[in-house]
Each structure stands twice: as C-alpha cells, then as structure tokens.
C-alpha cells in the first residue's frame, strides 16, 4: 500500500536511516569511484522483493540489498548493475513508499561514487521531482549526486513547481550551491510567497558569488533573511571584498542590533590589524549588543597593541563599560594595562573600583602591586579590603612571595596581620618557622593572625604546639582562633582512632581554668570519644569544670553525646551539672524525633533512676510511649505503683503494647505501594502524593491505643509537606467522626499534637488544600 510522503528531507533522511537500520546488520558505505572497470560479469538485473517493504516488520530484503551494495565496492560495472536494480524498483507502480525511499537513498550512494547517472534514470528522477508524493525521496538521490546535469534538472524544476515542492527543490539547491542557479533563484526574490523569497535569499548566500551578491542587493528590502544571506555570502568572498561587505552590513541601520553585531564579529576575526580601532569605537558607543562582541574580542583577539590601546582609552568610557573592559583585560594579563588598572582602583564608582581591585590579582605581579593590595586590604572599606586580600592571594610574579614574607615581619600591626594571613592563603610553607615564633609576639593581633594561619598551613606534627598555644592564650580572640586551628590540624590527621588522644590527655591533666578554656574543642571534634572525655570532666568535683563540660555536652552537634549526658545525670558530684545534664538529655529527645531503639529505652531508664523530681520523671515516662521493647514495658508496669506516675505509666504501657504488635498497616489515596515506607525505619524512603484536596493517608494500629503526637518527617524532601491537613481518629472506619485537629504543614517536619485523651485504632490524615506543582512526602511517620 502506498502512503503519503510529506516529511521535509532533513527529517526524512534521519528518520529513514533509523528505521531501515533496524533489520540490517551490514552498514552501507559510500564507495569511491574506481579508475578502471572490473572484468567480473554484471550483477543480475532483476527486481528484488522490496516492493512491499514497510517501515516496520521484516527488513531482510533491505539487508540483502545493502549486502549487494557493499559487495559492489568500487567496481563500476557492479555499481552500474546496482543502479539498474534500483531504477527498476522505482519504475514499479506497485512499490511501497518505504521501498521507493530505500531505493532513492541507495541510488544516491551509487551516483555519489560513479558521478555518472544514466539519462533514463535522470528522466525518471525528473518526473518524481515535480510529483507531490515523490519529490522528497527524489531529492534524497539528487542532493548527493554531482554534476551539471543534476543542477540543470533542479533549476528547470524550480520554474515548473510551486509551494512545498518548490521550497524543497530550493533547499536542495542551497545544499549544492551551483553557480548556474543564480538567475533562476534571483527571480524568486520578488515572489509573493515570503517563504519562497526567504529560501531564495538563503540559497544565494550559500552560492556566494558576485552575481549572487548583486541579486541580493537588488532584492526588495522586505525579504526575510536577506541580512543573514549576505552575511553568509561575505565569508565566501575574497578577503578584501568580504571586509567591504561586512563593513557595509555593520553600518546597516535597518538591521537589528544582533545582526550588526554578527557582522562586527566577522570583521574582528577577519581583519585583526583593524581590531583595536574597531573595538575602541564600539566601546565608545551606547549599544551594548555590539559591546558584548567587542568585550569577547578583548580576550580572543591577538591584535598587536590592543591591550595598550584599550588601557589608554579606559578613563574615557562610561562606568559600566570601564568595569566590563577591566574584567575582560584581567582574562589576558598584560603588563601594559597595569598602570591604567591601578589608577582605576581609586575610581569613585564602586563597580569600576572593585573590578580593578579584582583584576590586579590576575596581572603580572611585582612588589609594587603587593604593597598596593596590602594597603587596600587593610583599608576601612570592607568590600574593597576583602577583594584586595583575595587578589593578593592569587598574585604571581617575581619577588611577590618574598615581599609577603618580609611584610609579615615588619611594619604596622594591621598590615603585618594581613601579610601573615597571606602566608596561609598563598600556601607559603617556608613561612612556618616565622609563624611558630609569632607566639611570642607582644601584640595579640599578630599572635591571632599567626595561629589562624597555622590552622590552614601547619602539618599534623604541630598539634602539640597549637594545644599549648590555645591553653596559654590570654586574649579571648586569640584563644578562639587557636582552638579553631587546633581542631583543623587534628582533623587533618588521617589516624582517626588516635588523633584526638593528646587533647584528651592534656584536658584531664590541666588546671581548671585551662580546661574551661579548652573544652569547646571537644564539641568541634565531635564523636563518641570526645563526648566521653567531656563526660569524665563533668564528673569533676570542681564546679567550674563540671558545669563547663556539661554545657559542652548539652551543645553537642549530634546524638553521640546522649549516653554521656545520661551518665553525667546519674553520676555527677556537682548538683548543677547533674541537673543540667538531665535537662539536656530530655531536651534532646523532646526536640529530636528519630527511630526509637532499645538503647534509647535504656538511657531513659537511667535518667529515671537519676532524678526524684516527680514532674521530670513523668516527662521521661511519656517518652517511653515511643518504645517497643519488653524491658521498657516491664518498667512502666512497675512505675504504675507510683501515684504521681500511675496515669502516665498506664498510657505508656498501652502504647508499648501496641508498638510490640508490629508496625501499623498503611493505606493511601495515591502511590499506595510505597505507603509502607512510612514505618520502615528508613528516612531515605518516602511515600509521595500530589498536594491536592482529598489526598489521604490512613494508619491502622491493629488495636485501639493512646495517641499524643504525630510527627510527619520529610527528611530528604523538606519542602514537600501537606498544605493544610485534617486528622480523624476512630475505631470504626465507617464512622470517622468529626475532624479532631487541623492545621498547616511545615517544612522539614510537620508535628501534629492531638488533644489529651485521644485514643483509637485508625488515624486518617487528609490534605485539604492545593499547592500547585508540588508533592506531599512522608519519610517516616513517628507516633507518640
């Protein structure tokens, strides 16, 4: 069955090659013409069974054809036979469009190799070219076939066609760019069809001759694509003529700014000797479209004298242009621009000044630039000073590093401190001995800068020096910086098991005042071992040490300090430390909701044993609502005998019994298969649904239980929360009852506190408002 064929050639070729390759194991290659014909007998000229080929299904006939074409190689006699086979297929009136397309593609391969299509075959293609159903596949063959005969055939067809067919033929002529087509195509520039006129202009641009240019210049100004066609044509002309045409196009007032900028880019590439005056002239203007081209050229062009010419003109331009040029000059460091950029560091406009200061770091460096950047880096202007320090850290050149080291030793304290910081920023390890000696400097500013640089530069072996420095520091800022450096150097030690041991030993042997000063380092190091060291210190009989150590534990960055806090709450000899540890341990559980384990139950049990305060004990019992281990159940059953804890302990026992029954069953209105993720103990998995009214999650606890709080954890999807929610609690899904509580979701975690005495088997959480283009996620649903 024949099917209509209407795809444009560019789409047609790509699609057909993809479709036909599916069943073909041998790739068709374009053979080169052979100098002499082979003496082997010609291939059998009979039609192969391709006439019923389709774009899907069995492709074996096509594969056989390709094998024969590959076997023909460069043998002209065999290629002639292949031509005959393919032409015979095209003459069949019952051949499918897929078969005809395949034949045209391969006929183009044959003719590209031989360059001698037969007259009868050309007559066939001539007829196909003007046929609306066949024109596109005919052009598949003709576009690749060399020779004036094909050019003539295509040019003649232009006058005999209109509309889509003619546009396709013009496209083929554009690809071939035959000089003989100029007259025929020029006649189309006045065509009433805008697409035809534009296609004609494009074709003339590709042909690129003087006659084509004359035709374009005579074309009506309303022809679309005329400027682009001239721009394309210019690059095909001799250099002098190309420059003349591009200059004309750049000055074309009716053209769009981006079009004129394209002409300018061509001129800058083609005529480097004139690049400097052209760039300077553009930068003096107000149109930023060509300015962008000029600024790009500052980096890419290697025109002689360009940077010096730009530096001389820099002060004459407006503020935005000066800043942009300075930034561009920094990308091609040249000492000829240094004086102009140095002068710009004093500009009254902040944008120019900051661009200049930043650029200095990329210029060829010398001692004068070191001095300038140090002065700017120690100024009262914070933004300028910050940029100057960054530039000084990048500055390279003879004598720069030596000047930095010399500046660190002598001069005003403020500048010395800046140079000391640069020792680390520039990674000047030769400055380490000086930094060590600076511990004895009488000026705290110098000592602080030196110990800070050691934190970035010092080897692991300097840990002891930094520990002693931090312990002996009398200035608060110096000690803080020393502690930070001590942590940095310690953490650089790859021996994670032993790297902090010297700090632990020193702390446990130091005088109380020293211990209090050094304690903050433990929290910055973090981890279980550091927490245990802090806990040992919290057991001290010296109140200042015990309180400081407990405070450090209370501020610990992760949960690793929780066992140590509980131990301090139970064993500290200083009452204030014991009380603070108890409160901090409870506070951690109250503000942090994570998967509960038997270890957490054990810690809460120890906290209960460490306090006699009834209110505190009641709060701890409530925490055990989260437990799911039998020791916790036995504990709360025992605590029911205490009058102050009876009610809380009974509730906790019911909660633990429900938790021991196993994870709840979960259903959801959307993505129900992932609803089980709500209780899998992994925050890396989620349930997700759209934030639309009526979306719901239903939890079945398998038995009625007390309910105090629901925490919807959105870890990993912090912004995916319910827009507005309603919560229902019931023992019978057929009777959900009234809304128990409602509210708005929150990022990170949505915490839903339920009324006192809430109890039920089923909980339904329903989203009631829409948030466009967003999702509702729950990583874990924690129940208290």
XYZ file of C-alpha atoms in Angstrom:
784
model
C 0.000 0.000 0.000
C 1.360 3.426 -0.932
C 1.320 6.026 1.836
C 1.607 9.817 1.522
C 5.107 11.178 1.945
C 5.367 14.717 3.261
C 8.327 14.928 5.666
C 10.943 17.551 4.772
C 14.214 15.989 3.561
C 16.258 16.742 6.664
C 13.697 14.972 8.859
C 13.094 12.299 6.253
C 16.720 11.303 5.968
C 17.315 10.974 9.714
C 14.059 9.083 10.280
C 14.509 6.730 7.367
C 18.058 5.819 8.219
C 16.983 4.963 11.749
C 14.030 2.873 10.612
C 15.900 0.990 7.911
C 18.916 0.210 10.100
C 16.833 -1.904 12.482
C 16.929 -5.019 10.349
C 20.248 -4.506 8.607
C 23.436 -6.000 10.047
C 25.690 -4.597 7.330
C 26.349 -0.869 7.124
C 26.077 0.730 3.691
C 29.169 2.767 2.893
C 29.678 5.228 0.079
C 32.126 3.612 -2.374
C 34.776 5.618 -4.194
C 34.895 5.621 -7.983
C 37.262 3.083 -9.458
C 39.800 4.103 -12.101
C 39.104 1.009 -14.239
C 36.033 -1.142 -14.537
C 36.208 -4.698 -13.216
C 36.146 -7.605 -15.642
C 33.683 -9.582 -13.476
C 30.253 -10.264 -15.019
C 27.459 -7.785 -14.268
C 25.059 -8.459 -11.437
C 21.670 -9.919 -12.310
C 19.304 -7.042 -13.266
C 16.090 -8.311 -11.749
C 13.791 -6.659 -9.275
C 14.385 -7.794 -5.709
C 11.356 -8.425 -3.474
C 11.346 -4.971 -1.925
C 8.100 -3.661 -3.327
C 6.143 -4.469 -0.181
C 8.696 -3.093 2.291
C 7.268 -1.121 5.211
C 8.833 0.914 7.980
C 8.452 -1.940 10.442
C 8.464 -5.713 10.267
C 10.794 -7.904 8.240
C 13.751 -5.967 6.807
C 15.630 -8.921 5.345
C 15.104 -7.790 1.735
C 16.653 -4.443 2.581
C 19.541 -6.149 4.353
C 20.175 -8.268 1.252
C 20.193 -5.142 -0.904
C 22.752 -3.491 1.351
C 24.969 -6.560 1.290
C 24.979 -6.459 -2.512
C 25.767 -2.735 -2.466
C 28.676 -3.252 -0.110
C 29.912 -6.148 -2.206
C 29.950 -3.912 -5.268
C 32.635 -1.827 -3.594
C 34.287 0.498 -6.125
C 33.638 -1.756 -9.109
C 31.983 0.486 -11.726
C 30.390 -2.442 -13.548
C 28.806 -3.751 -10.393
C 27.701 -0.260 -9.401
C 26.038 0.138 -12.814
C 24.164 -3.088 -12.162
C 23.091 -1.824 -8.770
C 21.823 1.367 -10.435
C 19.750 -0.710 -12.824
C 18.231 -2.735 -9.966
C 17.312 0.387 -8.017
C 15.881 2.229 -11.034
C 13.833 -0.865 -11.892
C 12.354 -0.820 -8.396
C 11.489 2.872 -8.739
C 9.696 2.186 -12.038
C 7.377 -0.337 -10.389
C 3.954 1.184 -9.851
C 3.191 -1.229 -7.004
C 6.285 -0.438 -4.906
C 5.584 0.952 -1.446
C 6.769 4.387 -0.425
C 9.165 2.743 2.039
C 10.705 0.669 -0.762
C 10.985 3.710 -3.027
C 12.619 5.740 -0.279
C 15.136 2.962 0.357
C 15.925 2.790 -3.350
C 16.447 6.561 -3.624
C 18.775 6.632 -0.658
C 20.952 3.888 -2.080
C 20.801 5.297 -5.616
C 22.278 8.487 -4.197
C 25.118 6.426 -2.740
C 25.797 4.806 -6.124
C 25.750 8.097 -8.049
C 27.896 9.864 -5.487
C 30.529 7.209 -6.241
C 30.205 6.982 -10.006
C 29.191 10.579 -10.748
C 27.551 9.340 -13.999
C 23.787 8.834 -13.678
C 22.197 7.414 -16.809
C 19.985 9.661 -18.909
C 16.966 7.378 -18.459
C 17.412 7.377 -14.698
C 17.590 11.155 -14.650
C 14.376 11.325 -16.662
C 12.714 9.160 -14.028
C 14.010 11.377 -11.205
C 12.914 14.472 -13.149
C 9.346 13.233 -13.150
C 9.488 12.239 -9.498
C 10.902 15.644 -8.519
C 7.745 17.509 -9.542
C 5.379 14.919 -8.089
C 3.981 15.932 -4.693
C 4.221 12.323 -3.417
C 7.688 11.623 -4.770
C 9.575 14.916 -4.625
C 11.159 14.430 -1.220
C 12.572 10.976 -1.894
C 13.788 12.106 -5.331
C 15.769 14.864 -3.651
C 17.379 12.233 -1.406
C 19.098 10.964 -4.541
C 19.750 14.205 -6.354
C 21.221 16.171 -3.464
C 24.182 13.768 -3.253
C 24.729 13.319 -6.958
C 27.453 15.516 -8.517
C 27.293 17.006 -11.979
C 25.909 19.857 -14.050
C 23.134 17.638 -15.398
C 21.589 17.358 -11.930
C 21.998 21.113 -11.399
C 20.156 21.784 -14.657
C 17.399 19.347 -13.739
C 16.867 21.071 -10.399
C 16.964 24.593 -11.848
C 14.427 23.635 -14.527
C 12.160 22.175 -11.860
C 12.112 25.456 -9.931
C 10.189 27.132 -12.772
C 7.703 24.237 -13.013
C 6.735 23.973 -9.345
C 5.205 25.997 -6.555
C 4.600 25.821 -2.832
C 6.061 22.988 -0.790
C 7.621 21.218 -3.781
C 9.470 24.322 -4.921
C 10.676 25.065 -1.362
C 12.148 21.571 -1.174
C 13.940 21.983 -4.502
C 15.350 25.351 -3.381
C 16.581 23.658 -0.227
C 18.422 21.067 -2.326
C 19.940 23.810 -4.471
C 21.032 25.586 -1.286
C 22.918 22.468 -0.226
C 24.520 22.038 -3.666
C 25.136 25.805 -4.259
C 25.507 25.633 -8.084
C 26.569 28.866 -9.766
C 24.255 28.095 -12.668
C 21.223 28.504 -10.424
C 21.749 32.203 -9.619
C 19.440 33.609 -12.278
C 16.582 31.225 -11.566
C 16.810 31.740 -7.830
C 17.220 35.515 -8.110
C 13.861 35.615 -9.872
C 12.262 34.195 -6.738
C 13.310 37.100 -4.500
C 10.252 39.036 -5.599
C 7.875 36.111 -5.137
C 4.673 36.884 -3.279
C 5.227 33.850 -1.021
C 7.502 35.086 1.828
C 8.847 31.578 2.489
C 9.913 31.200 -1.146
C 11.637 34.588 -1.192
C 13.454 33.818 2.056
C 14.545 30.381 0.783
C 15.864 32.024 -2.398
C 17.909 34.535 -0.381
C 19.348 31.732 1.727
C 20.338 29.787 -1.385
C 22.063 32.815 -2.949
C 24.017 33.339 0.272
C 25.305 29.771 0.070
C 26.238 30.112 -3.612
C 28.385 33.082 -2.611
C 29.366 34.632 -5.952
C 29.440 38.254 -7.089
C 26.347 37.597 -9.198
C 24.563 36.174 -6.154
C 25.518 39.274 -4.147
C 24.236 41.548 -6.893
C 20.926 39.689 -6.814
C 20.676 40.063 -3.047
C 21.423 43.770 -3.257
C 18.635 44.172 -5.806
C 16.124 42.249 -3.742
C 13.195 44.027 -2.052
C 14.105 45.151 1.459
C 11.110 43.238 2.820
C 12.605 39.825 2.030
C 13.150 37.929 5.258
C 16.633 36.546 5.865
C 18.284 38.993 3.465
C 20.834 40.212 6.019
C 21.750 36.677 7.085
C 22.149 35.633 3.462
C 24.577 38.499 2.812
C 26.459 37.625 5.983
C 26.824 34.024 4.814
C 27.852 35.135 1.347
C 30.504 37.517 2.718
C 32.539 34.649 4.149
C 32.768 33.061 0.679
C 34.272 36.162 -0.955
C 37.957 37.107 -1.233
C 39.220 38.868 1.899
C 39.067 42.427 0.620
C 35.545 42.004 -0.756
C 34.464 40.213 2.420
C 35.708 43.070 4.614
C 33.907 45.601 2.411
C 30.626 43.709 2.617
C 30.861 43.110 6.388
C 31.613 46.795 6.910
C 28.548 47.646 4.872
C 26.437 45.220 6.917
C 27.736 46.551 10.237
C 26.577 50.012 9.225
C 23.153 48.839 8.037
C 20.824 50.986 10.138
C 17.730 48.956 9.268
C 19.274 45.746 10.630
C 18.684 44.536 14.155
C 21.462 45.124 16.713
C 22.315 41.432 16.934
C 22.661 41.272 13.132
C 25.095 44.186 13.031
C 26.959 42.580 15.925
C 27.384 39.421 13.829
C 28.983 41.489 11.080
C 31.292 43.109 13.618
C 32.361 39.724 14.933
C 33.255 38.670 11.400
C 35.296 41.834 10.826
C 37.243 41.400 14.074
C 38.107 37.816 13.119
C 38.923 38.581 9.509
C 40.984 41.758 9.889
C 42.998 41.663 13.154
C 45.047 44.689 12.110
C 41.974 46.901 12.420
C 40.588 45.164 15.516
C 41.837 47.757 18.043
C 40.235 50.871 16.464
C 37.038 48.940 15.731
C 36.757 47.692 19.342
C 37.515 51.150 20.753
C 34.902 52.767 18.501
C 32.244 50.278 19.601
C 33.098 50.668 23.289
C 32.642 54.418 22.984
C 29.040 53.901 21.889
C 25.898 53.195 23.864
C 24.647 49.992 22.209
C 25.513 47.021 24.422
C 24.822 44.370 21.782
C 27.975 45.145 19.750
C 29.778 45.980 23.002
C 29.367 42.373 24.092
C 31.094 41.284 20.870
C 33.894 43.784 21.464
C 34.371 42.627 25.068
C 34.592 38.999 23.952
C 37.163 40.013 21.351
C 39.367 41.620 24.005
C 40.135 38.131 25.240
C 40.122 36.239 21.938
C 41.823 38.748 19.627
C 45.604 38.840 19.453
C 45.735 42.089 17.510
C 49.017 43.920 18.013
C 48.801 46.770 20.504
C 45.189 46.040 21.521
C 45.670 45.989 25.294
C 47.799 49.132 25.320
C 45.232 50.967 23.186
C 42.403 49.882 25.482
C 44.327 50.940 28.583
C 44.881 54.389 27.113
C 41.182 54.857 26.382
C 39.872 53.292 29.604
C 39.174 56.533 31.555
C 37.135 57.985 28.668
C 34.335 55.426 28.764
C 31.231 55.316 30.943
C 31.289 53.438 34.268
C 29.679 50.155 33.122
C 31.995 49.982 30.104
C 35.101 50.672 32.194
C 34.178 47.910 34.640
C 33.477 45.439 31.818
C 36.728 46.242 29.983
C 38.787 45.876 33.161
C 37.243 42.453 33.759
C 37.988 41.451 30.154
C 41.596 42.683 30.414
C 42.090 40.543 33.506
C 41.471 37.477 31.317
C 44.538 38.301 29.175
C 47.179 39.519 31.652
C 49.442 42.134 30.131
C 51.802 44.455 31.991
C 50.878 47.302 29.620
C 47.473 47.541 31.319
C 48.759 47.609 34.910
C 49.051 51.391 35.267
C 45.518 52.011 33.983
C 44.021 49.333 36.216
C 45.974 50.576 39.244
C 44.566 54.058 38.603
C 41.060 52.574 38.402
C 41.391 51.226 41.976
C 40.874 54.840 43.094
C 37.768 55.391 40.978
C 34.793 56.948 42.733
C 32.388 54.395 41.216
C 32.358 51.185 43.264
C 31.790 48.964 40.214
C 34.931 50.223 38.481
C 36.966 50.177 41.677
C 36.029 46.612 42.611
C 36.606 45.376 39.057
C 40.090 46.903 39.128
C 40.989 45.502 42.555
C 39.823 42.063 41.480
C 41.731 42.297 38.184
C 45.038 43.110 39.898
C 45.256 39.550 41.181
C 45.434 38.253 37.619
C 48.001 40.727 36.256
C 51.750 40.040 36.175
C 52.722 40.665 39.790
C 55.565 42.642 41.327
C 56.403 44.167 44.697
C 54.590 47.415 43.926
C 51.340 45.522 43.454
C 51.955 43.664 46.717
C 52.251 46.996 48.512
C 49.135 48.403 46.842
C 46.975 45.348 47.556
C 48.176 45.251 51.166
C 47.181 48.884 51.584
C 43.780 48.257 50.042
C 43.376 45.055 52.042
C 43.846 46.888 55.332
C 41.523 49.779 54.468
C 38.262 50.561 56.252
C 36.195 49.739 53.154
C 35.175 46.154 53.914
C 34.245 45.148 50.354
C 37.392 46.629 48.821
C 39.566 45.098 51.540
C 38.055 41.639 51.027
C 38.649 41.781 47.261
C 42.206 43.066 47.741
C 43.084 40.168 50.046
C 41.693 37.686 47.557
C 43.664 39.311 44.724
C 46.867 39.306 46.748
C 46.401 35.591 47.407
C 46.297 34.987 43.600
C 49.043 37.425 42.597
C 52.027 35.823 40.875
C 55.310 37.285 39.778
C 58.973 37.687 40.717
C 59.525 38.746 44.308
C 55.840 38.577 45.304
C 56.130 35.779 47.866
C 59.322 37.258 49.309
C 57.557 40.607 49.713
C 54.692 38.903 51.561
C 57.076 37.182 53.982
C 59.003 40.426 54.548
C 55.782 42.345 55.170
C 54.744 39.810 57.803
C 57.867 40.554 59.865
C 57.944 44.360 59.859
C 55.536 47.228 59.632
C 52.268 48.386 61.215
C 50.396 45.647 63.066
C 47.351 45.785 60.797
C 49.399 45.257 57.631
C 51.567 42.638 59.301
C 48.449 40.693 60.243
C 47.273 40.853 56.636
C 50.589 39.534 55.352
C 50.548 36.768 57.976
C 47.132 35.670 56.722
C 48.566 35.690 53.195
C 51.229 33.191 54.232
C 48.457 30.643 54.621
C 46.369 31.870 51.666
C 49.398 31.541 49.382
C 50.464 28.238 50.977
C 53.933 29.608 51.808
C 55.221 26.722 53.927
C 58.585 28.481 54.146
C 56.845 30.871 56.495
C 56.079 28.188 59.120
C 59.117 28.969 61.331
C 58.073 32.616 61.476
C 54.512 31.634 62.404
C 55.847 29.448 65.220
C 57.956 32.324 66.562
C 54.996 34.701 66.434
C 53.553 33.032 69.523
C 55.980 35.199 71.484
C 54.981 38.452 69.766
C 53.784 41.055 72.291
C 50.899 42.121 70.010
C 47.742 39.971 70.294
C 46.733 40.947 66.764
C 49.899 39.364 65.381
C 49.558 36.261 67.552
C 45.934 35.810 66.496
C 46.764 36.104 62.799
C 49.700 33.714 63.130
C 47.796 30.981 64.941
C 44.958 31.343 62.433
C 47.357 30.797 59.538
C 48.815 27.766 61.262
C 45.327 26.253 61.248
C 45.370 26.294 57.445
C 49.060 25.590 56.856
C 50.531 23.637 59.759
C 51.329 19.924 59.481
C 49.812 17.377 61.860
C 53.039 17.414 63.867
C 52.179 20.947 65.049
C 49.210 19.687 67.089
C 51.165 19.903 70.341
C 52.274 23.456 69.617
C 48.698 24.540 68.902
C 47.403 22.779 72.001
C 49.904 24.637 74.148
C 49.128 27.878 72.324
C 45.387 27.516 72.974
C 45.975 26.583 76.616
C 48.262 29.543 77.246
C 46.370 32.224 75.301
C 45.239 35.125 77.463
C 43.419 37.070 74.741
C 39.888 35.739 74.070
C 40.062 36.223 70.291
C 43.486 34.601 70.137
C 42.271 31.602 72.132
C 39.204 31.160 69.943
C 41.376 31.227 66.837
C 43.858 28.833 68.437
C 41.084 26.362 69.273
C 39.822 26.529 65.701
C 43.310 25.870 64.353
C 43.811 23.017 66.796
C 40.627 21.367 65.532
C 41.639 21.894 61.883
C 45.084 20.369 62.328
C 43.717 17.489 64.402
C 41.079 16.626 61.813
C 43.736 16.600 59.075
C 45.390 13.653 60.806
C 44.308 10.509 58.897
C 44.658 8.370 62.050
C 41.091 8.862 63.239
C 41.430 6.488 66.173
C 44.343 8.280 67.844
C 44.416 11.836 66.545
C 42.469 13.377 69.443
C 44.172 11.402 72.261
C 46.764 14.110 73.058
C 43.927 16.604 73.552
C 42.022 14.248 75.877
C 45.158 13.607 77.951
C 46.000 17.304 78.183
C 42.466 18.235 79.240
C 42.323 15.673 82.008
C 45.654 16.859 83.422
C 45.226 20.616 83.015
C 44.351 23.197 85.640
C 40.640 24.068 85.891
C 40.993 27.422 84.163
C 42.821 25.802 81.247
C 40.235 23.038 80.998
C 37.400 25.543 80.806
C 39.197 27.400 78.018
C 39.933 24.258 76.001
C 36.617 22.436 76.441
C 34.927 23.930 73.328
C 37.381 21.990 71.173
C 35.688 18.696 72.103
C 32.345 19.654 70.599
C 34.071 20.782 67.404
C 35.864 17.466 67.140
C 32.598 15.652 67.844
C 32.100 11.912 68.112
C 31.642 9.410 70.902
C 35.228 9.523 72.235
C 35.204 13.316 72.580
C 31.841 13.137 74.351
C 33.182 10.553 76.762
C 36.141 12.817 77.537
C 33.732 15.681 78.267
C 31.697 13.363 80.489
C 34.750 12.421 82.536
C 35.451 16.107 83.039
C 31.817 16.699 84.006
C 32.296 14.270 86.911
C 34.925 16.592 88.378
C 34.358 17.915 91.865
C 35.369 21.375 90.630
C 32.110 23.123 89.789
C 33.511 25.338 87.040
C 34.940 22.330 85.215
C 31.852 20.152 85.737
C 29.461 22.869 84.589
C 31.564 23.795 81.546
C 31.884 20.142 80.493
C 28.143 19.578 80.898
C 27.415 22.695 78.866
C 29.696 21.369 76.113
C 27.773 18.076 76.100
C 24.433 19.877 76.009
C 25.563 21.709 72.851
C 26.861 18.577 71.116
C 26.209 18.604 67.358
C 24.861 15.032 67.147
C 23.314 12.223 69.207
C 26.684 10.641 70.088
C 26.787 12.650 73.350
C 23.461 11.306 74.631
C 24.891 8.295 76.563
C 27.498 10.602 78.131
C 24.837 13.111 79.191
C 22.839 10.335 80.831
C 25.924 9.120 82.661
C 26.617 12.648 83.942
C 22.996 12.996 85.046
C 23.383 9.830 87.088
C 26.919 10.215 88.475
C 27.985 13.869 88.568
C 29.009 15.073 92.022
C 28.180 18.696 91.287
C 24.416 19.140 91.603
C 24.185 21.858 88.948
C 25.997 19.670 86.437
C 23.769 16.701 87.247
C 20.597 18.785 86.849
C 21.810 20.402 83.610
C 22.725 17.011 82.136
C 19.298 15.603 82.982
C 17.528 18.546 81.379
C 19.741 18.469 78.284
C 19.224 14.733 77.763
C 15.443 15.118 77.983
C 15.524 18.211 75.758
C 17.332 16.248 73.053
C 14.590 13.613 72.963
C 11.883 16.257 73.019
C 13.230 18.218 70.032
C 14.634 15.268 68.050
C 12.343 12.521 66.764
C 14.212 9.538 65.365
C 13.635 5.815 65.111
C 13.459 4.553 68.702
C 15.644 1.631 69.773
C 16.050 -0.457 72.889
C 19.218 1.540 73.615
C 17.119 4.705 73.876
C 14.803 2.943 76.339
C 17.807 2.000 78.433
C 19.019 5.605 78.540
C 15.599 6.877 79.594
C 15.511 4.199 82.288
C 18.841 5.502 83.592
C 17.518 9.076 83.569
C 14.530 7.961 85.608
C 16.909 6.490 88.139
C 18.912 9.708 88.290
C 16.112 12.034 89.363
C 13.470 12.107 92.084
C 11.632 15.128 90.723
C 8.067 13.975 90.012
C 7.464 16.324 87.095
C 10.731 15.365 85.410
C 10.022 11.646 85.943
C 6.562 11.998 84.418
C 8.012 13.588 81.283
C 10.501 10.734 80.986
C 7.729 8.148 81.302
C 5.855 9.863 78.478
C 8.978 9.470 76.309
C 8.631 5.710 76.702
C 5.417 5.876 74.659
C 7.851 5.516 71.732
C 9.390 2.255 72.989
C 8.810 -1.195 71.529
C 10.890 -3.425 73.815
C 9.791 -5.667 76.686
C 12.179 -4.195 79.313
C 10.539 -0.794 78.749
C 7.093 -2.392 79.116
C 8.127 -4.078 82.363
C 9.467 -0.768 83.692
C 6.311 1.262 83.037
C 4.156 -1.530 84.502
C 6.252 -1.301 87.645
C 6.012 2.502 87.719
C 2.222 2.313 87.803
C 2.550 1.754 91.534
C 3.868 5.311 91.989
C 0.865 7.596 92.476
C 2.458 10.529 90.655
C 3.227 8.320 87.634
C 0.242 5.950 87.561
C -1.699 7.563 84.714
C 1.359 8.286 82.566
C 2.756 4.783 83.145
C -0.563 3.110 82.214
C -0.708 5.124 78.995
C 2.922 4.254 78.219
C 2.203 0.556 78.815
C -0.691 0.646 76.339
C 1.476 2.439 73.755
C 4.362 -0.014 74.144
C 1.988 -2.982 73.872
C 0.620 -1.541 70.626
C 4.158 -0.933 69.333
C 5.123 -4.517 70.178
C 2.247 -5.731 67.988
C 4.319 -4.678 64.977
C 4.274 -1.820 62.501
C 0.863 -0.436 61.574
C -0.790 -1.160 58.257
C -0.957 1.845 55.965
C -3.196 2.772 53.071
C -3.072 5.904 50.939
C -5.151 7.612 48.279
C -2.157 7.726 45.926
C 1.009 5.590 45.466
C -0.275 3.025 47.942
C 2.532 0.589 47.126
C 5.007 2.948 48.814
C 2.800 3.700 51.832
C 4.643 1.007 53.804
C 7.694 3.300 53.750
C 6.099 5.382 56.499
C 7.085 2.786 59.103
C 10.156 1.093 57.586
C 12.661 2.913 59.826
C 14.454 4.469 56.853
C 14.304 8.179 56.152
C 15.822 7.529 52.717
C 12.495 6.059 51.519
C 9.248 8.005 51.222
C 5.599 7.923 50.390
C 4.691 10.713 47.950
C 1.441 12.070 46.633
C 0.217 15.268 44.976
C -0.760 18.236 47.146
C -4.402 18.287 46.106
C -7.549 18.329 48.223
C -8.706 14.883 49.300
C -5.321 13.133 49.341
C -5.080 10.998 52.477
C -3.001 8.561 54.472
C -4.714 6.010 56.726
C -2.903 4.176 59.570
C -4.290 1.023 61.166
C -2.595 0.245 64.516
C -4.450 -3.133 64.651
C -5.791 -2.217 68.078
C -7.022 0.865 69.870
C -4.193 2.798 71.518
C -3.474 6.170 73.124
C -2.253 8.869 70.758
C -0.444 12.010 71.851
C 1.519 13.327 68.845
C 2.092 12.513 65.157
C 5.340 13.622 63.508
C 5.441 13.632 59.704
C 9.162 13.517 58.944
C 10.040 14.871 55.491
C 13.800 14.150 55.534
C 15.169 14.415 52.006
C 12.005 16.165 50.832
C 11.908 19.061 53.269
C 9.625 21.267 51.182
C 7.051 18.569 50.412
C 4.515 18.946 53.204
C 0.701 18.992 53.293
C -0.659 22.450 52.529
C -3.493 22.119 55.042
C -4.430 18.960 56.939
C -7.274 17.426 58.931
C -6.862 14.465 61.281
C -9.533 11.884 62.103
C -9.187 9.235 64.842
C -11.693 6.386 65.130
C -12.209 2.736 66.000
C -14.554 2.253 63.028
C -13.629 3.451 59.550
C -17.301 3.528 58.638
C -17.740 6.173 61.342
C -14.705 8.507 61.046
C -16.311 11.132 63.246
C -15.530 14.817 63.268
C -12.207 16.462 62.480
C -10.076 16.041 65.592
C -7.417 18.601 64.711
C -6.458 20.679 61.658
C -3.576 22.897 60.697
C -0.924 23.848 58.126
C 2.002 21.680 57.122
C 5.565 22.804 57.839
C 8.919 22.324 56.053
C 11.233 19.591 57.384
C 8.727 18.162 59.874
C 5.013 18.580 60.410
C 4.248 17.971 64.090
C 0.602 17.332 64.952
C -0.264 17.463 68.653
C -3.512 15.647 69.466
C -5.925 16.556 72.280
C -5.357 14.933 75.670
C -7.052 11.577 75.995
C -7.049 10.824 72.257
C -7.413 7.114 71.638
C -8.286 4.987 68.606
C -7.298 2.257 66.191
C -7.372 4.227 62.953
C -5.807 7.592 62.114
C -6.556 9.366 58.844
C -4.512 12.421 57.811
C -6.148 14.276 54.926
C -4.737 17.147 52.851
C -7.421 19.776 52.270
C -5.763 22.471 50.131
C -3.839 22.577 46.844
C -0.246 23.646 46.273
C 0.482 23.817 42.556
C 3.406 21.846 41.123
C 4.348 20.280 44.434
C 4.190 16.952 46.235
C 3.388 15.743 49.732
C 6.041 13.392 51.129
C 6.437 11.460 54.365
C 9.777 9.735 55.008
C 8.798 8.387 58.432
C 5.654 8.792 60.498
C 6.547 8.857 64.199
C 3.801 8.149 66.721
C 3.888 9.233 70.374
